[in-house]
Short mmCIF file of C-alpha atoms and ligand atoms in Angstrom, two decimals:
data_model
loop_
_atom_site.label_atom_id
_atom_site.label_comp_id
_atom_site.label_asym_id
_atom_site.label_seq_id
_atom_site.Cartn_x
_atom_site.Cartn_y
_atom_site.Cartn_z
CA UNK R 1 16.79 -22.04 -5.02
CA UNK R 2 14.33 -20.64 -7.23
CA UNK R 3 11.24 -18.25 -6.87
CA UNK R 4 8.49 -18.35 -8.74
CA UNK R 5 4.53 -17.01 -8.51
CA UNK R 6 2.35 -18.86 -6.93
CA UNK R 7 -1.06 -20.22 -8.40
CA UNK R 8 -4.45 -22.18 -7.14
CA UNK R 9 -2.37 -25.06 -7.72
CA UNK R 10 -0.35 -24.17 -4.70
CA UNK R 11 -2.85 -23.56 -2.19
CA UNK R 12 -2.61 -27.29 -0.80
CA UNK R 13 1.46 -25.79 -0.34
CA UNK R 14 0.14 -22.99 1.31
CA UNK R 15 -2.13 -24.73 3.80
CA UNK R 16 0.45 -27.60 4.33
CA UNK R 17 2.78 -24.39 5.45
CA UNK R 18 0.53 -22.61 7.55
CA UNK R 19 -1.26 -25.91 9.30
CA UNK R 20 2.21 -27.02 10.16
CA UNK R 21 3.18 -23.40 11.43
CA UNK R 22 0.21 -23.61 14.17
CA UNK R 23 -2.08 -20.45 12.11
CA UNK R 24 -5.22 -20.45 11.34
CA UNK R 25 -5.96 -19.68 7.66
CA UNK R 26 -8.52 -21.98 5.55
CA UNK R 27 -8.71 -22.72 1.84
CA UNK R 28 -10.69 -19.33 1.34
CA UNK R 29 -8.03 -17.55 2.61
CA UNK R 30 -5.03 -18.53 0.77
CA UNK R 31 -7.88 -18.25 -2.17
CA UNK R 32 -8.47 -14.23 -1.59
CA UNK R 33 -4.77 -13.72 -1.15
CA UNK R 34 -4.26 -15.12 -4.87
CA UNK R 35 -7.36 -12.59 -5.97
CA UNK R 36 -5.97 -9.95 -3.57
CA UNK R 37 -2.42 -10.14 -5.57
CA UNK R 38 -2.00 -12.72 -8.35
CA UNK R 39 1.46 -11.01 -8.74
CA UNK R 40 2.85 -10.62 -5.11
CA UNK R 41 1.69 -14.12 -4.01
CA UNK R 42 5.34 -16.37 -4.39
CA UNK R 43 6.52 -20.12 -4.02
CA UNK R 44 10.29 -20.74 -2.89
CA UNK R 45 11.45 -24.38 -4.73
CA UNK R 46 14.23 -26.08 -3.36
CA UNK R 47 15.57 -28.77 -5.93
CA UNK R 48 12.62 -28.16 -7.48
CA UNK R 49 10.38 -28.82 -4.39
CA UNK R 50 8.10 -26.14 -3.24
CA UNK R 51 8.78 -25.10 0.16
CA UNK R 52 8.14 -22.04 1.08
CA UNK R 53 5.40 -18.70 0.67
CA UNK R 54 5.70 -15.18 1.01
CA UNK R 55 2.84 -13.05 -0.33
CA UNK R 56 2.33 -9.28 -0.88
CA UNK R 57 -0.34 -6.94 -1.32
CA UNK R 58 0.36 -3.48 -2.65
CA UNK R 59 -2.66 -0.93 -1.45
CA UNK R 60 -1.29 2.21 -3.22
CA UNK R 61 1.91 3.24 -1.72
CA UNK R 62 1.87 1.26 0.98
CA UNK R 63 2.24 -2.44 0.69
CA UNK R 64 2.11 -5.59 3.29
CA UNK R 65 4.19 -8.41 3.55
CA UNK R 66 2.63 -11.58 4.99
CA UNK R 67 2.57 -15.54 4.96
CA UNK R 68 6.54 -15.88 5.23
CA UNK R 69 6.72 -19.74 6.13
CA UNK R 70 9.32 -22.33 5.13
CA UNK R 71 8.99 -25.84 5.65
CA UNK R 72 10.32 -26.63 9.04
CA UNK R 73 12.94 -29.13 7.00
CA UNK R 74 14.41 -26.40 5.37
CA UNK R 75 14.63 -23.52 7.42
CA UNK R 76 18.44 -21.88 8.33
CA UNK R 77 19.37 -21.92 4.73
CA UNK R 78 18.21 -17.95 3.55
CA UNK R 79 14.95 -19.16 1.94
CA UNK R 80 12.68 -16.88 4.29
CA UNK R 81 15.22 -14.29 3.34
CA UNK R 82 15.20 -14.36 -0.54
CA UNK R 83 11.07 -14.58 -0.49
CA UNK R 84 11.20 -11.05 1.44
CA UNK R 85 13.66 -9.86 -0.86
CA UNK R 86 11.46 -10.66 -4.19
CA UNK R 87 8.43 -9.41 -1.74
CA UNK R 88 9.92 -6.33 -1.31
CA UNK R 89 11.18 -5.68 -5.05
CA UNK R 90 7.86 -6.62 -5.68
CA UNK R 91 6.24 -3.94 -4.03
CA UNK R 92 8.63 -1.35 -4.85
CA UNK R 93 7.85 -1.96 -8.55
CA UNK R 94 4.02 -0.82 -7.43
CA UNK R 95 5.49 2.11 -6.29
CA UNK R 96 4.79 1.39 -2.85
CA UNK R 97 6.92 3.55 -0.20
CA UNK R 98 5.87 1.82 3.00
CA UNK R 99 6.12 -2.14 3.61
CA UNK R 100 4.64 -3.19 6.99
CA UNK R 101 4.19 -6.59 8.71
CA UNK R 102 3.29 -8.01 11.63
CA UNK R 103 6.11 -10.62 12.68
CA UNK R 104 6.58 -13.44 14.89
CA UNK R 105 9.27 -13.96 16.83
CA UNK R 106 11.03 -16.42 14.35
CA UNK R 107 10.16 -13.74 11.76
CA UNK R 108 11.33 -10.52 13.22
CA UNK R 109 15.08 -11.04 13.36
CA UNK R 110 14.92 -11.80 9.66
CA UNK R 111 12.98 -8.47 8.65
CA UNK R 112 14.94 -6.81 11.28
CA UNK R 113 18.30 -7.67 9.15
CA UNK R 114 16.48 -6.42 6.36
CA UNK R 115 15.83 -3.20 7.61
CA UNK R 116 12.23 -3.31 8.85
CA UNK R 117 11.72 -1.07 11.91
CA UNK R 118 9.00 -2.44 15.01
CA UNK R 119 6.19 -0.06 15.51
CA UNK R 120 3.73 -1.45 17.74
CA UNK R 121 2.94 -4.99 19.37
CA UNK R 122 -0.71 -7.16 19.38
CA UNK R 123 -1.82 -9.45 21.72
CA UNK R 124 -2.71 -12.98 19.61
CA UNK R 125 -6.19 -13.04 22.37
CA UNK R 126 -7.52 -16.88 22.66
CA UNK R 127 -10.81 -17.52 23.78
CA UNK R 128 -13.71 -19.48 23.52
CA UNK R 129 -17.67 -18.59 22.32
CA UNK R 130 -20.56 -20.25 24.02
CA UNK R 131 -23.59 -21.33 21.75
CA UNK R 132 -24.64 -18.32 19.46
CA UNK R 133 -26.84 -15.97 20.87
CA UNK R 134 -29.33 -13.12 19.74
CA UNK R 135 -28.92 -11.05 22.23
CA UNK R 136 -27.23 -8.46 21.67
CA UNK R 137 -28.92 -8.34 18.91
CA UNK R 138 -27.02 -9.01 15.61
CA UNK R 139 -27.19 -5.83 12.97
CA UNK R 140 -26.24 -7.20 9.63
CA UNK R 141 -24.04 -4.58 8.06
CA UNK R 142 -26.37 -3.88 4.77
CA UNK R 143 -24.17 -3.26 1.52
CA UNK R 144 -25.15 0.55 0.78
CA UNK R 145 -23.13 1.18 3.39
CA UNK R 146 -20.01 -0.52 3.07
CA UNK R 147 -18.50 2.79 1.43
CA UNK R 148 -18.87 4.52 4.42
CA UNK R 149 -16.78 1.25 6.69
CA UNK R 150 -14.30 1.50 3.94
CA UNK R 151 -13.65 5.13 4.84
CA UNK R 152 -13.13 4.64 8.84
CA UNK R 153 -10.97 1.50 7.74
CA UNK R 154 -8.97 4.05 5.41
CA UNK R 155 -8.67 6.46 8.41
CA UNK R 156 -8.02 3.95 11.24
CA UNK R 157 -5.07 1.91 9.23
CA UNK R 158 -3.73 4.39 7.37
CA UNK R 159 -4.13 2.13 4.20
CA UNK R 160 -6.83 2.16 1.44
CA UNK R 161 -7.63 -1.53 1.39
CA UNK R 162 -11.09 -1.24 0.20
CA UNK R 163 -11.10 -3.89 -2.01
CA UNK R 164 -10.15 -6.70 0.75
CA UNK R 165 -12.66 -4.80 2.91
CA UNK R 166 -15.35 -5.40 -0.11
CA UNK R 167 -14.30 -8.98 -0.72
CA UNK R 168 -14.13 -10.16 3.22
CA UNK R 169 -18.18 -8.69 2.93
CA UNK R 170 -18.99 -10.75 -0.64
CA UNK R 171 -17.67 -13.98 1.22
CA UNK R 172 -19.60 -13.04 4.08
CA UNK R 173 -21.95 -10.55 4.10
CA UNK R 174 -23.68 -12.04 7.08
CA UNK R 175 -20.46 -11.64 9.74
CA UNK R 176 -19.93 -8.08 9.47
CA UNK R 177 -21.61 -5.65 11.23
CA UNK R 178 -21.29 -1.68 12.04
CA UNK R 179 -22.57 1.10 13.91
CA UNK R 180 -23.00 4.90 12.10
CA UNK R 181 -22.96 8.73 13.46
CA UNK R 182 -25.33 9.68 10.92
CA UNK R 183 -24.04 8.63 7.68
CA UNK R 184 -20.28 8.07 8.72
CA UNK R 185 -19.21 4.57 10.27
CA UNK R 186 -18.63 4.59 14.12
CA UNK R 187 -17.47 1.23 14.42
CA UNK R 188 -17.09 -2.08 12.19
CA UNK R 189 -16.40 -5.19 13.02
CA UNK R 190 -15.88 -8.65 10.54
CA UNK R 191 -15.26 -12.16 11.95
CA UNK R 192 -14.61 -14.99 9.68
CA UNK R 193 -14.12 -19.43 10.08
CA UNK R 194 -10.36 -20.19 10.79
CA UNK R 195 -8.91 -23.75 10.53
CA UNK R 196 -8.27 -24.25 14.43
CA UNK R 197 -10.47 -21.29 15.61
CA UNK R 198 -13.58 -18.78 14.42
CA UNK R 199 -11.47 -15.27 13.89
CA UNK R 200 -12.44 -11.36 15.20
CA UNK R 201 -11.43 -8.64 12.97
CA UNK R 202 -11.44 -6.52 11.21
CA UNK R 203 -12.44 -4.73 13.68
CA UNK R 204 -12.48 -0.70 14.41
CA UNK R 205 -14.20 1.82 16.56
CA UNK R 206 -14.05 5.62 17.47
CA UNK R 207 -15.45 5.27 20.73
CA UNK R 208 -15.09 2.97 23.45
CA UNK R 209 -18.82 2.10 23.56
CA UNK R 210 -19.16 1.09 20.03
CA UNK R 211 -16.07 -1.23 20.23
CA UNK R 212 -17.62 -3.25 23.23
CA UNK R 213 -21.36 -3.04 21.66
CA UNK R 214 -19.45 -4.47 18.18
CA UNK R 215 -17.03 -7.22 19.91
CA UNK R 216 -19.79 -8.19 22.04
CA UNK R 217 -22.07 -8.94 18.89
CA UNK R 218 -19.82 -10.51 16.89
CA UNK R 219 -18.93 -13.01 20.07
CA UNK R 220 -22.67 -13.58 20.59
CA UNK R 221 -22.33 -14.36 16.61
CA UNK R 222 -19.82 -16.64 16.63
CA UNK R 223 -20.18 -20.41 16.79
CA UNK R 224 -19.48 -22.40 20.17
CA UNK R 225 -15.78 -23.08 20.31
CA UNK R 226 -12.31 -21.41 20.00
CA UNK R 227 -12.07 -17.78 19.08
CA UNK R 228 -9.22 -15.78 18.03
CA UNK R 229 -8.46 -12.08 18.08
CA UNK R 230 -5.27 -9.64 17.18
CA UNK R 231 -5.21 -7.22 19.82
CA UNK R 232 -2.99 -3.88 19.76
CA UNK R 233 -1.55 -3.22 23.03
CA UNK R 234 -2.32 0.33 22.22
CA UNK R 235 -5.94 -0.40 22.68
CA UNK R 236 -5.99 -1.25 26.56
CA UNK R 237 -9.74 -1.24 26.54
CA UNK R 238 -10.20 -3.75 23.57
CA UNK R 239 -7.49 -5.75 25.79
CA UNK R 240 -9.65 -5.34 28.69
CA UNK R 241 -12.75 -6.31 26.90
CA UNK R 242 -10.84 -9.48 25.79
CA UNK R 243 -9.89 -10.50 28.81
CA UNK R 244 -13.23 -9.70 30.78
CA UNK R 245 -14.38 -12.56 28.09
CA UNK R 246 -11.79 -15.07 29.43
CA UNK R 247 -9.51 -14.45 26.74
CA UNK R 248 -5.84 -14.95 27.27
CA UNK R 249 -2.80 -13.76 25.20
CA UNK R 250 -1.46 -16.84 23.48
CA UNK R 251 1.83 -14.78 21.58
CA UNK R 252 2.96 -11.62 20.46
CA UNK R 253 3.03 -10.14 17.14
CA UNK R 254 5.61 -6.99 16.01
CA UNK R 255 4.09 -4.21 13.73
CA UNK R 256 7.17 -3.25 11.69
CA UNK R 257 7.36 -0.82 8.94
CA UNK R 258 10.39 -0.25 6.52
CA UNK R 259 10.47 3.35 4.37
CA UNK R 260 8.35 6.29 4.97
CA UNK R 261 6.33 5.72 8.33
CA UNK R 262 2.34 5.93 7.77
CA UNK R 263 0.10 7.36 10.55
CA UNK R 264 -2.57 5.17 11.84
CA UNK R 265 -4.71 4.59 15.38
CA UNK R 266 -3.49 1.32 17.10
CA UNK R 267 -5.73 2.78 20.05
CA UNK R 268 -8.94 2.56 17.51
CA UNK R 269 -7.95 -1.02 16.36
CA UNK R 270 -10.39 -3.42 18.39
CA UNK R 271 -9.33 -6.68 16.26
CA UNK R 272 -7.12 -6.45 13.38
CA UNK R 273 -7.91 -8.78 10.55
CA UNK R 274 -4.80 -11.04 11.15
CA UNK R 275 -1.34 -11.01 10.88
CA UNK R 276 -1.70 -11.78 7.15
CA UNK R 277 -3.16 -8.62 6.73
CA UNK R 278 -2.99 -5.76 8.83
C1 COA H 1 10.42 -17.35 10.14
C2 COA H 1 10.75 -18.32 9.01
C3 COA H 1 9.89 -17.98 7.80
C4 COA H 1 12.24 -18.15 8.68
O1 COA H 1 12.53 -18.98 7.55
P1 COA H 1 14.06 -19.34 7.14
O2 COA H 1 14.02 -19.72 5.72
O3 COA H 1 14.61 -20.29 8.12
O4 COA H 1 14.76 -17.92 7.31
P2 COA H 1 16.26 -17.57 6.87
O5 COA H 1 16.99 -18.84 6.58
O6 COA H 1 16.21 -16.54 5.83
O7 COA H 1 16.80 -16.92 8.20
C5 COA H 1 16.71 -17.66 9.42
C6 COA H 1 18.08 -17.80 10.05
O8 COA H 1 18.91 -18.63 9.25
C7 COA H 1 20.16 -17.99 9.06
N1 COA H 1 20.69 -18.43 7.77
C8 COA H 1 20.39 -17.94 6.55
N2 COA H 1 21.08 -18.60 5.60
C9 COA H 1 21.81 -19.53 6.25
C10 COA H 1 22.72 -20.54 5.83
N3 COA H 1 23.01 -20.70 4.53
N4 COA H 1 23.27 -21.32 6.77
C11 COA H 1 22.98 -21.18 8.07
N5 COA H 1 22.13 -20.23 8.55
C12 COA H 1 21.55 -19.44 7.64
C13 COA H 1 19.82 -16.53 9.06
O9 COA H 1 20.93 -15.73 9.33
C14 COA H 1 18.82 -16.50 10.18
O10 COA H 1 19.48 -16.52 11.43
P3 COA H 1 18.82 -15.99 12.81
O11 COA H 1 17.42 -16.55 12.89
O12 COA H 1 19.73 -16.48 13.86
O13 COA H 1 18.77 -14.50 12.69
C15 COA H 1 10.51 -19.79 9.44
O14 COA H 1 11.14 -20.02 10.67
C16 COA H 1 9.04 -20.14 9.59
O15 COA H 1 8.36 -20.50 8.62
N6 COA H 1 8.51 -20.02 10.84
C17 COA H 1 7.11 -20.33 11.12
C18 COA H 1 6.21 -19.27 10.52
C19 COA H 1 6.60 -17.87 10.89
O16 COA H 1 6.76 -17.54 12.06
N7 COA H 1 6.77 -17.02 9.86
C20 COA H 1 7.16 -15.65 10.03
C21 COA H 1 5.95 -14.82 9.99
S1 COA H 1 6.28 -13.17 10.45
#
């Protein structure tokens, strides 16, 4: 078996893997992870055919492991394994102290043998939008302010990820919206087009009010059909709001962490931006 990076060549790969896994990335996606980190994003060959992806994306010292899939034909044979490994090496090169995930359930025994610890759990939320609405109204986030939704980010995940937060708004400036206290964010919230199902998150909020006010926009945003949202269980009114919208939890995802434990606010997480990214 042999690892090696992965390029744009490899994004049919990538969305062969993660359309036959059941998840929800597009094109674009597997696209901004290769911007995010041209040198964490890998390809497992077996014989010389490519059959598995791991990615990771150092943000300063801490780092995040995500899109660990192996082709159903060749699972049980340490593949899954070796990508985390090279992940992890990887990030430790960065000087990164803290690798986190969120894992499935076929994921977490492997990261658990490789030392990863569980921190907190989300609710996968599944729901479904009616036709889009303007009421609420819709508050485009404008871009002299994106600084400022970068900083509550920082605070609320423990992790300076600016630059994904910047990109998600180039792609699309028009699905992200926020509320301020003056000139500091009081809430965010980001939705982008999945491949089964539109997607909520990022999403954060101080206050309970602004989470419901942003949620409820972005629904009223969203086109008719199947929505998706990453709920922490830590967040029991997000939860609440979710399932007040006939949402229902579809699976489970495991935080885990391995190194020096980071400090953030499950309880001000109101969508996170997926599994593939915290
Ligand atoms: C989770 C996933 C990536 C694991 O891939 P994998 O390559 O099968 O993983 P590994 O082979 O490293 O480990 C899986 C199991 O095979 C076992 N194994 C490893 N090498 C083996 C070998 N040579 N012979 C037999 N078993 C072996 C491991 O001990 C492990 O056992 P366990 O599950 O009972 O603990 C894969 O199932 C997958 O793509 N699932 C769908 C997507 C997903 O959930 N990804 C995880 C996201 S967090």
């Amino acid at each position: 078996m042999q690892i090696r990076l992965m390029t744009h060549d490899d994004v049919p790969l990538g969305l062969r893997l993660s359309a036959q896994a059941g998840w929800n990335q597009t094109e674009a996606d597997w696209r901004r992870f290769l911007w995010l980190a041209p040198d964490g994003c890998l390809v497992a060959e077996w014989a010389a055919e490519a059959v598995g992806t791991a990615a990771a994306f150092a943000f300063g010292t801490l780092g995040w492991i995500a899109m660990v899939l192996v082709d159903e034909a060749f699972r049980h044979r340490g593949i899954a394994t070796r990508l985390v490994e090279r992940a992890l090496q990887h990030l430790h090169a960065q000087g990164v102290q803290t690798a986190r995930l969120d894992a499935t359930a076929f994921g977490r025994p492997v990261y658990e043998r490789l030392g990863f610890l569980a921190e907190y759990r989300l609710l996968r939320m599944h729901g479904t939008a009616g036709a889009p609405s303007a009421d609420p109204p819709f508050a485009a986030l404008s871009a002299d302010r994106l600084r400022a939704v970068c900083d509550l980010d920082a605070e609320v995940t423990g992790t300076r990820r600016g630059r994904l937060i910047q990109r998600l708004y180039a792609e699309r400036p028009e699905s992200a919206t926020a509320v301020f206290d003056d000139a500091a964010a009081a809430g965010y919230a980001f939705s982008r087009p999945g491949r089964r199902a539109a997607h909520l998150g990022p999403a954060a909020a101080v206050a309970t009010a602004a989470g419901v006010a942003l949620l409820d926009r972005m629904l009223a945003r969203c086109p008719a059909g199947p929505v998706l949202a990453d709920i922490p269980v830590d967040n029991p009114a997000a939860v609440e709001w979710a399932e007040a919208h006939g949402f229902a939890v579809q699976r489970e995802y495991t935080r885990m962490y391995r190194g020096r434990r980071i400090a953030d606010c499950p309880q001000r997480i109101w969508a996170s931006s997926g599994p593939e990214k915290g």
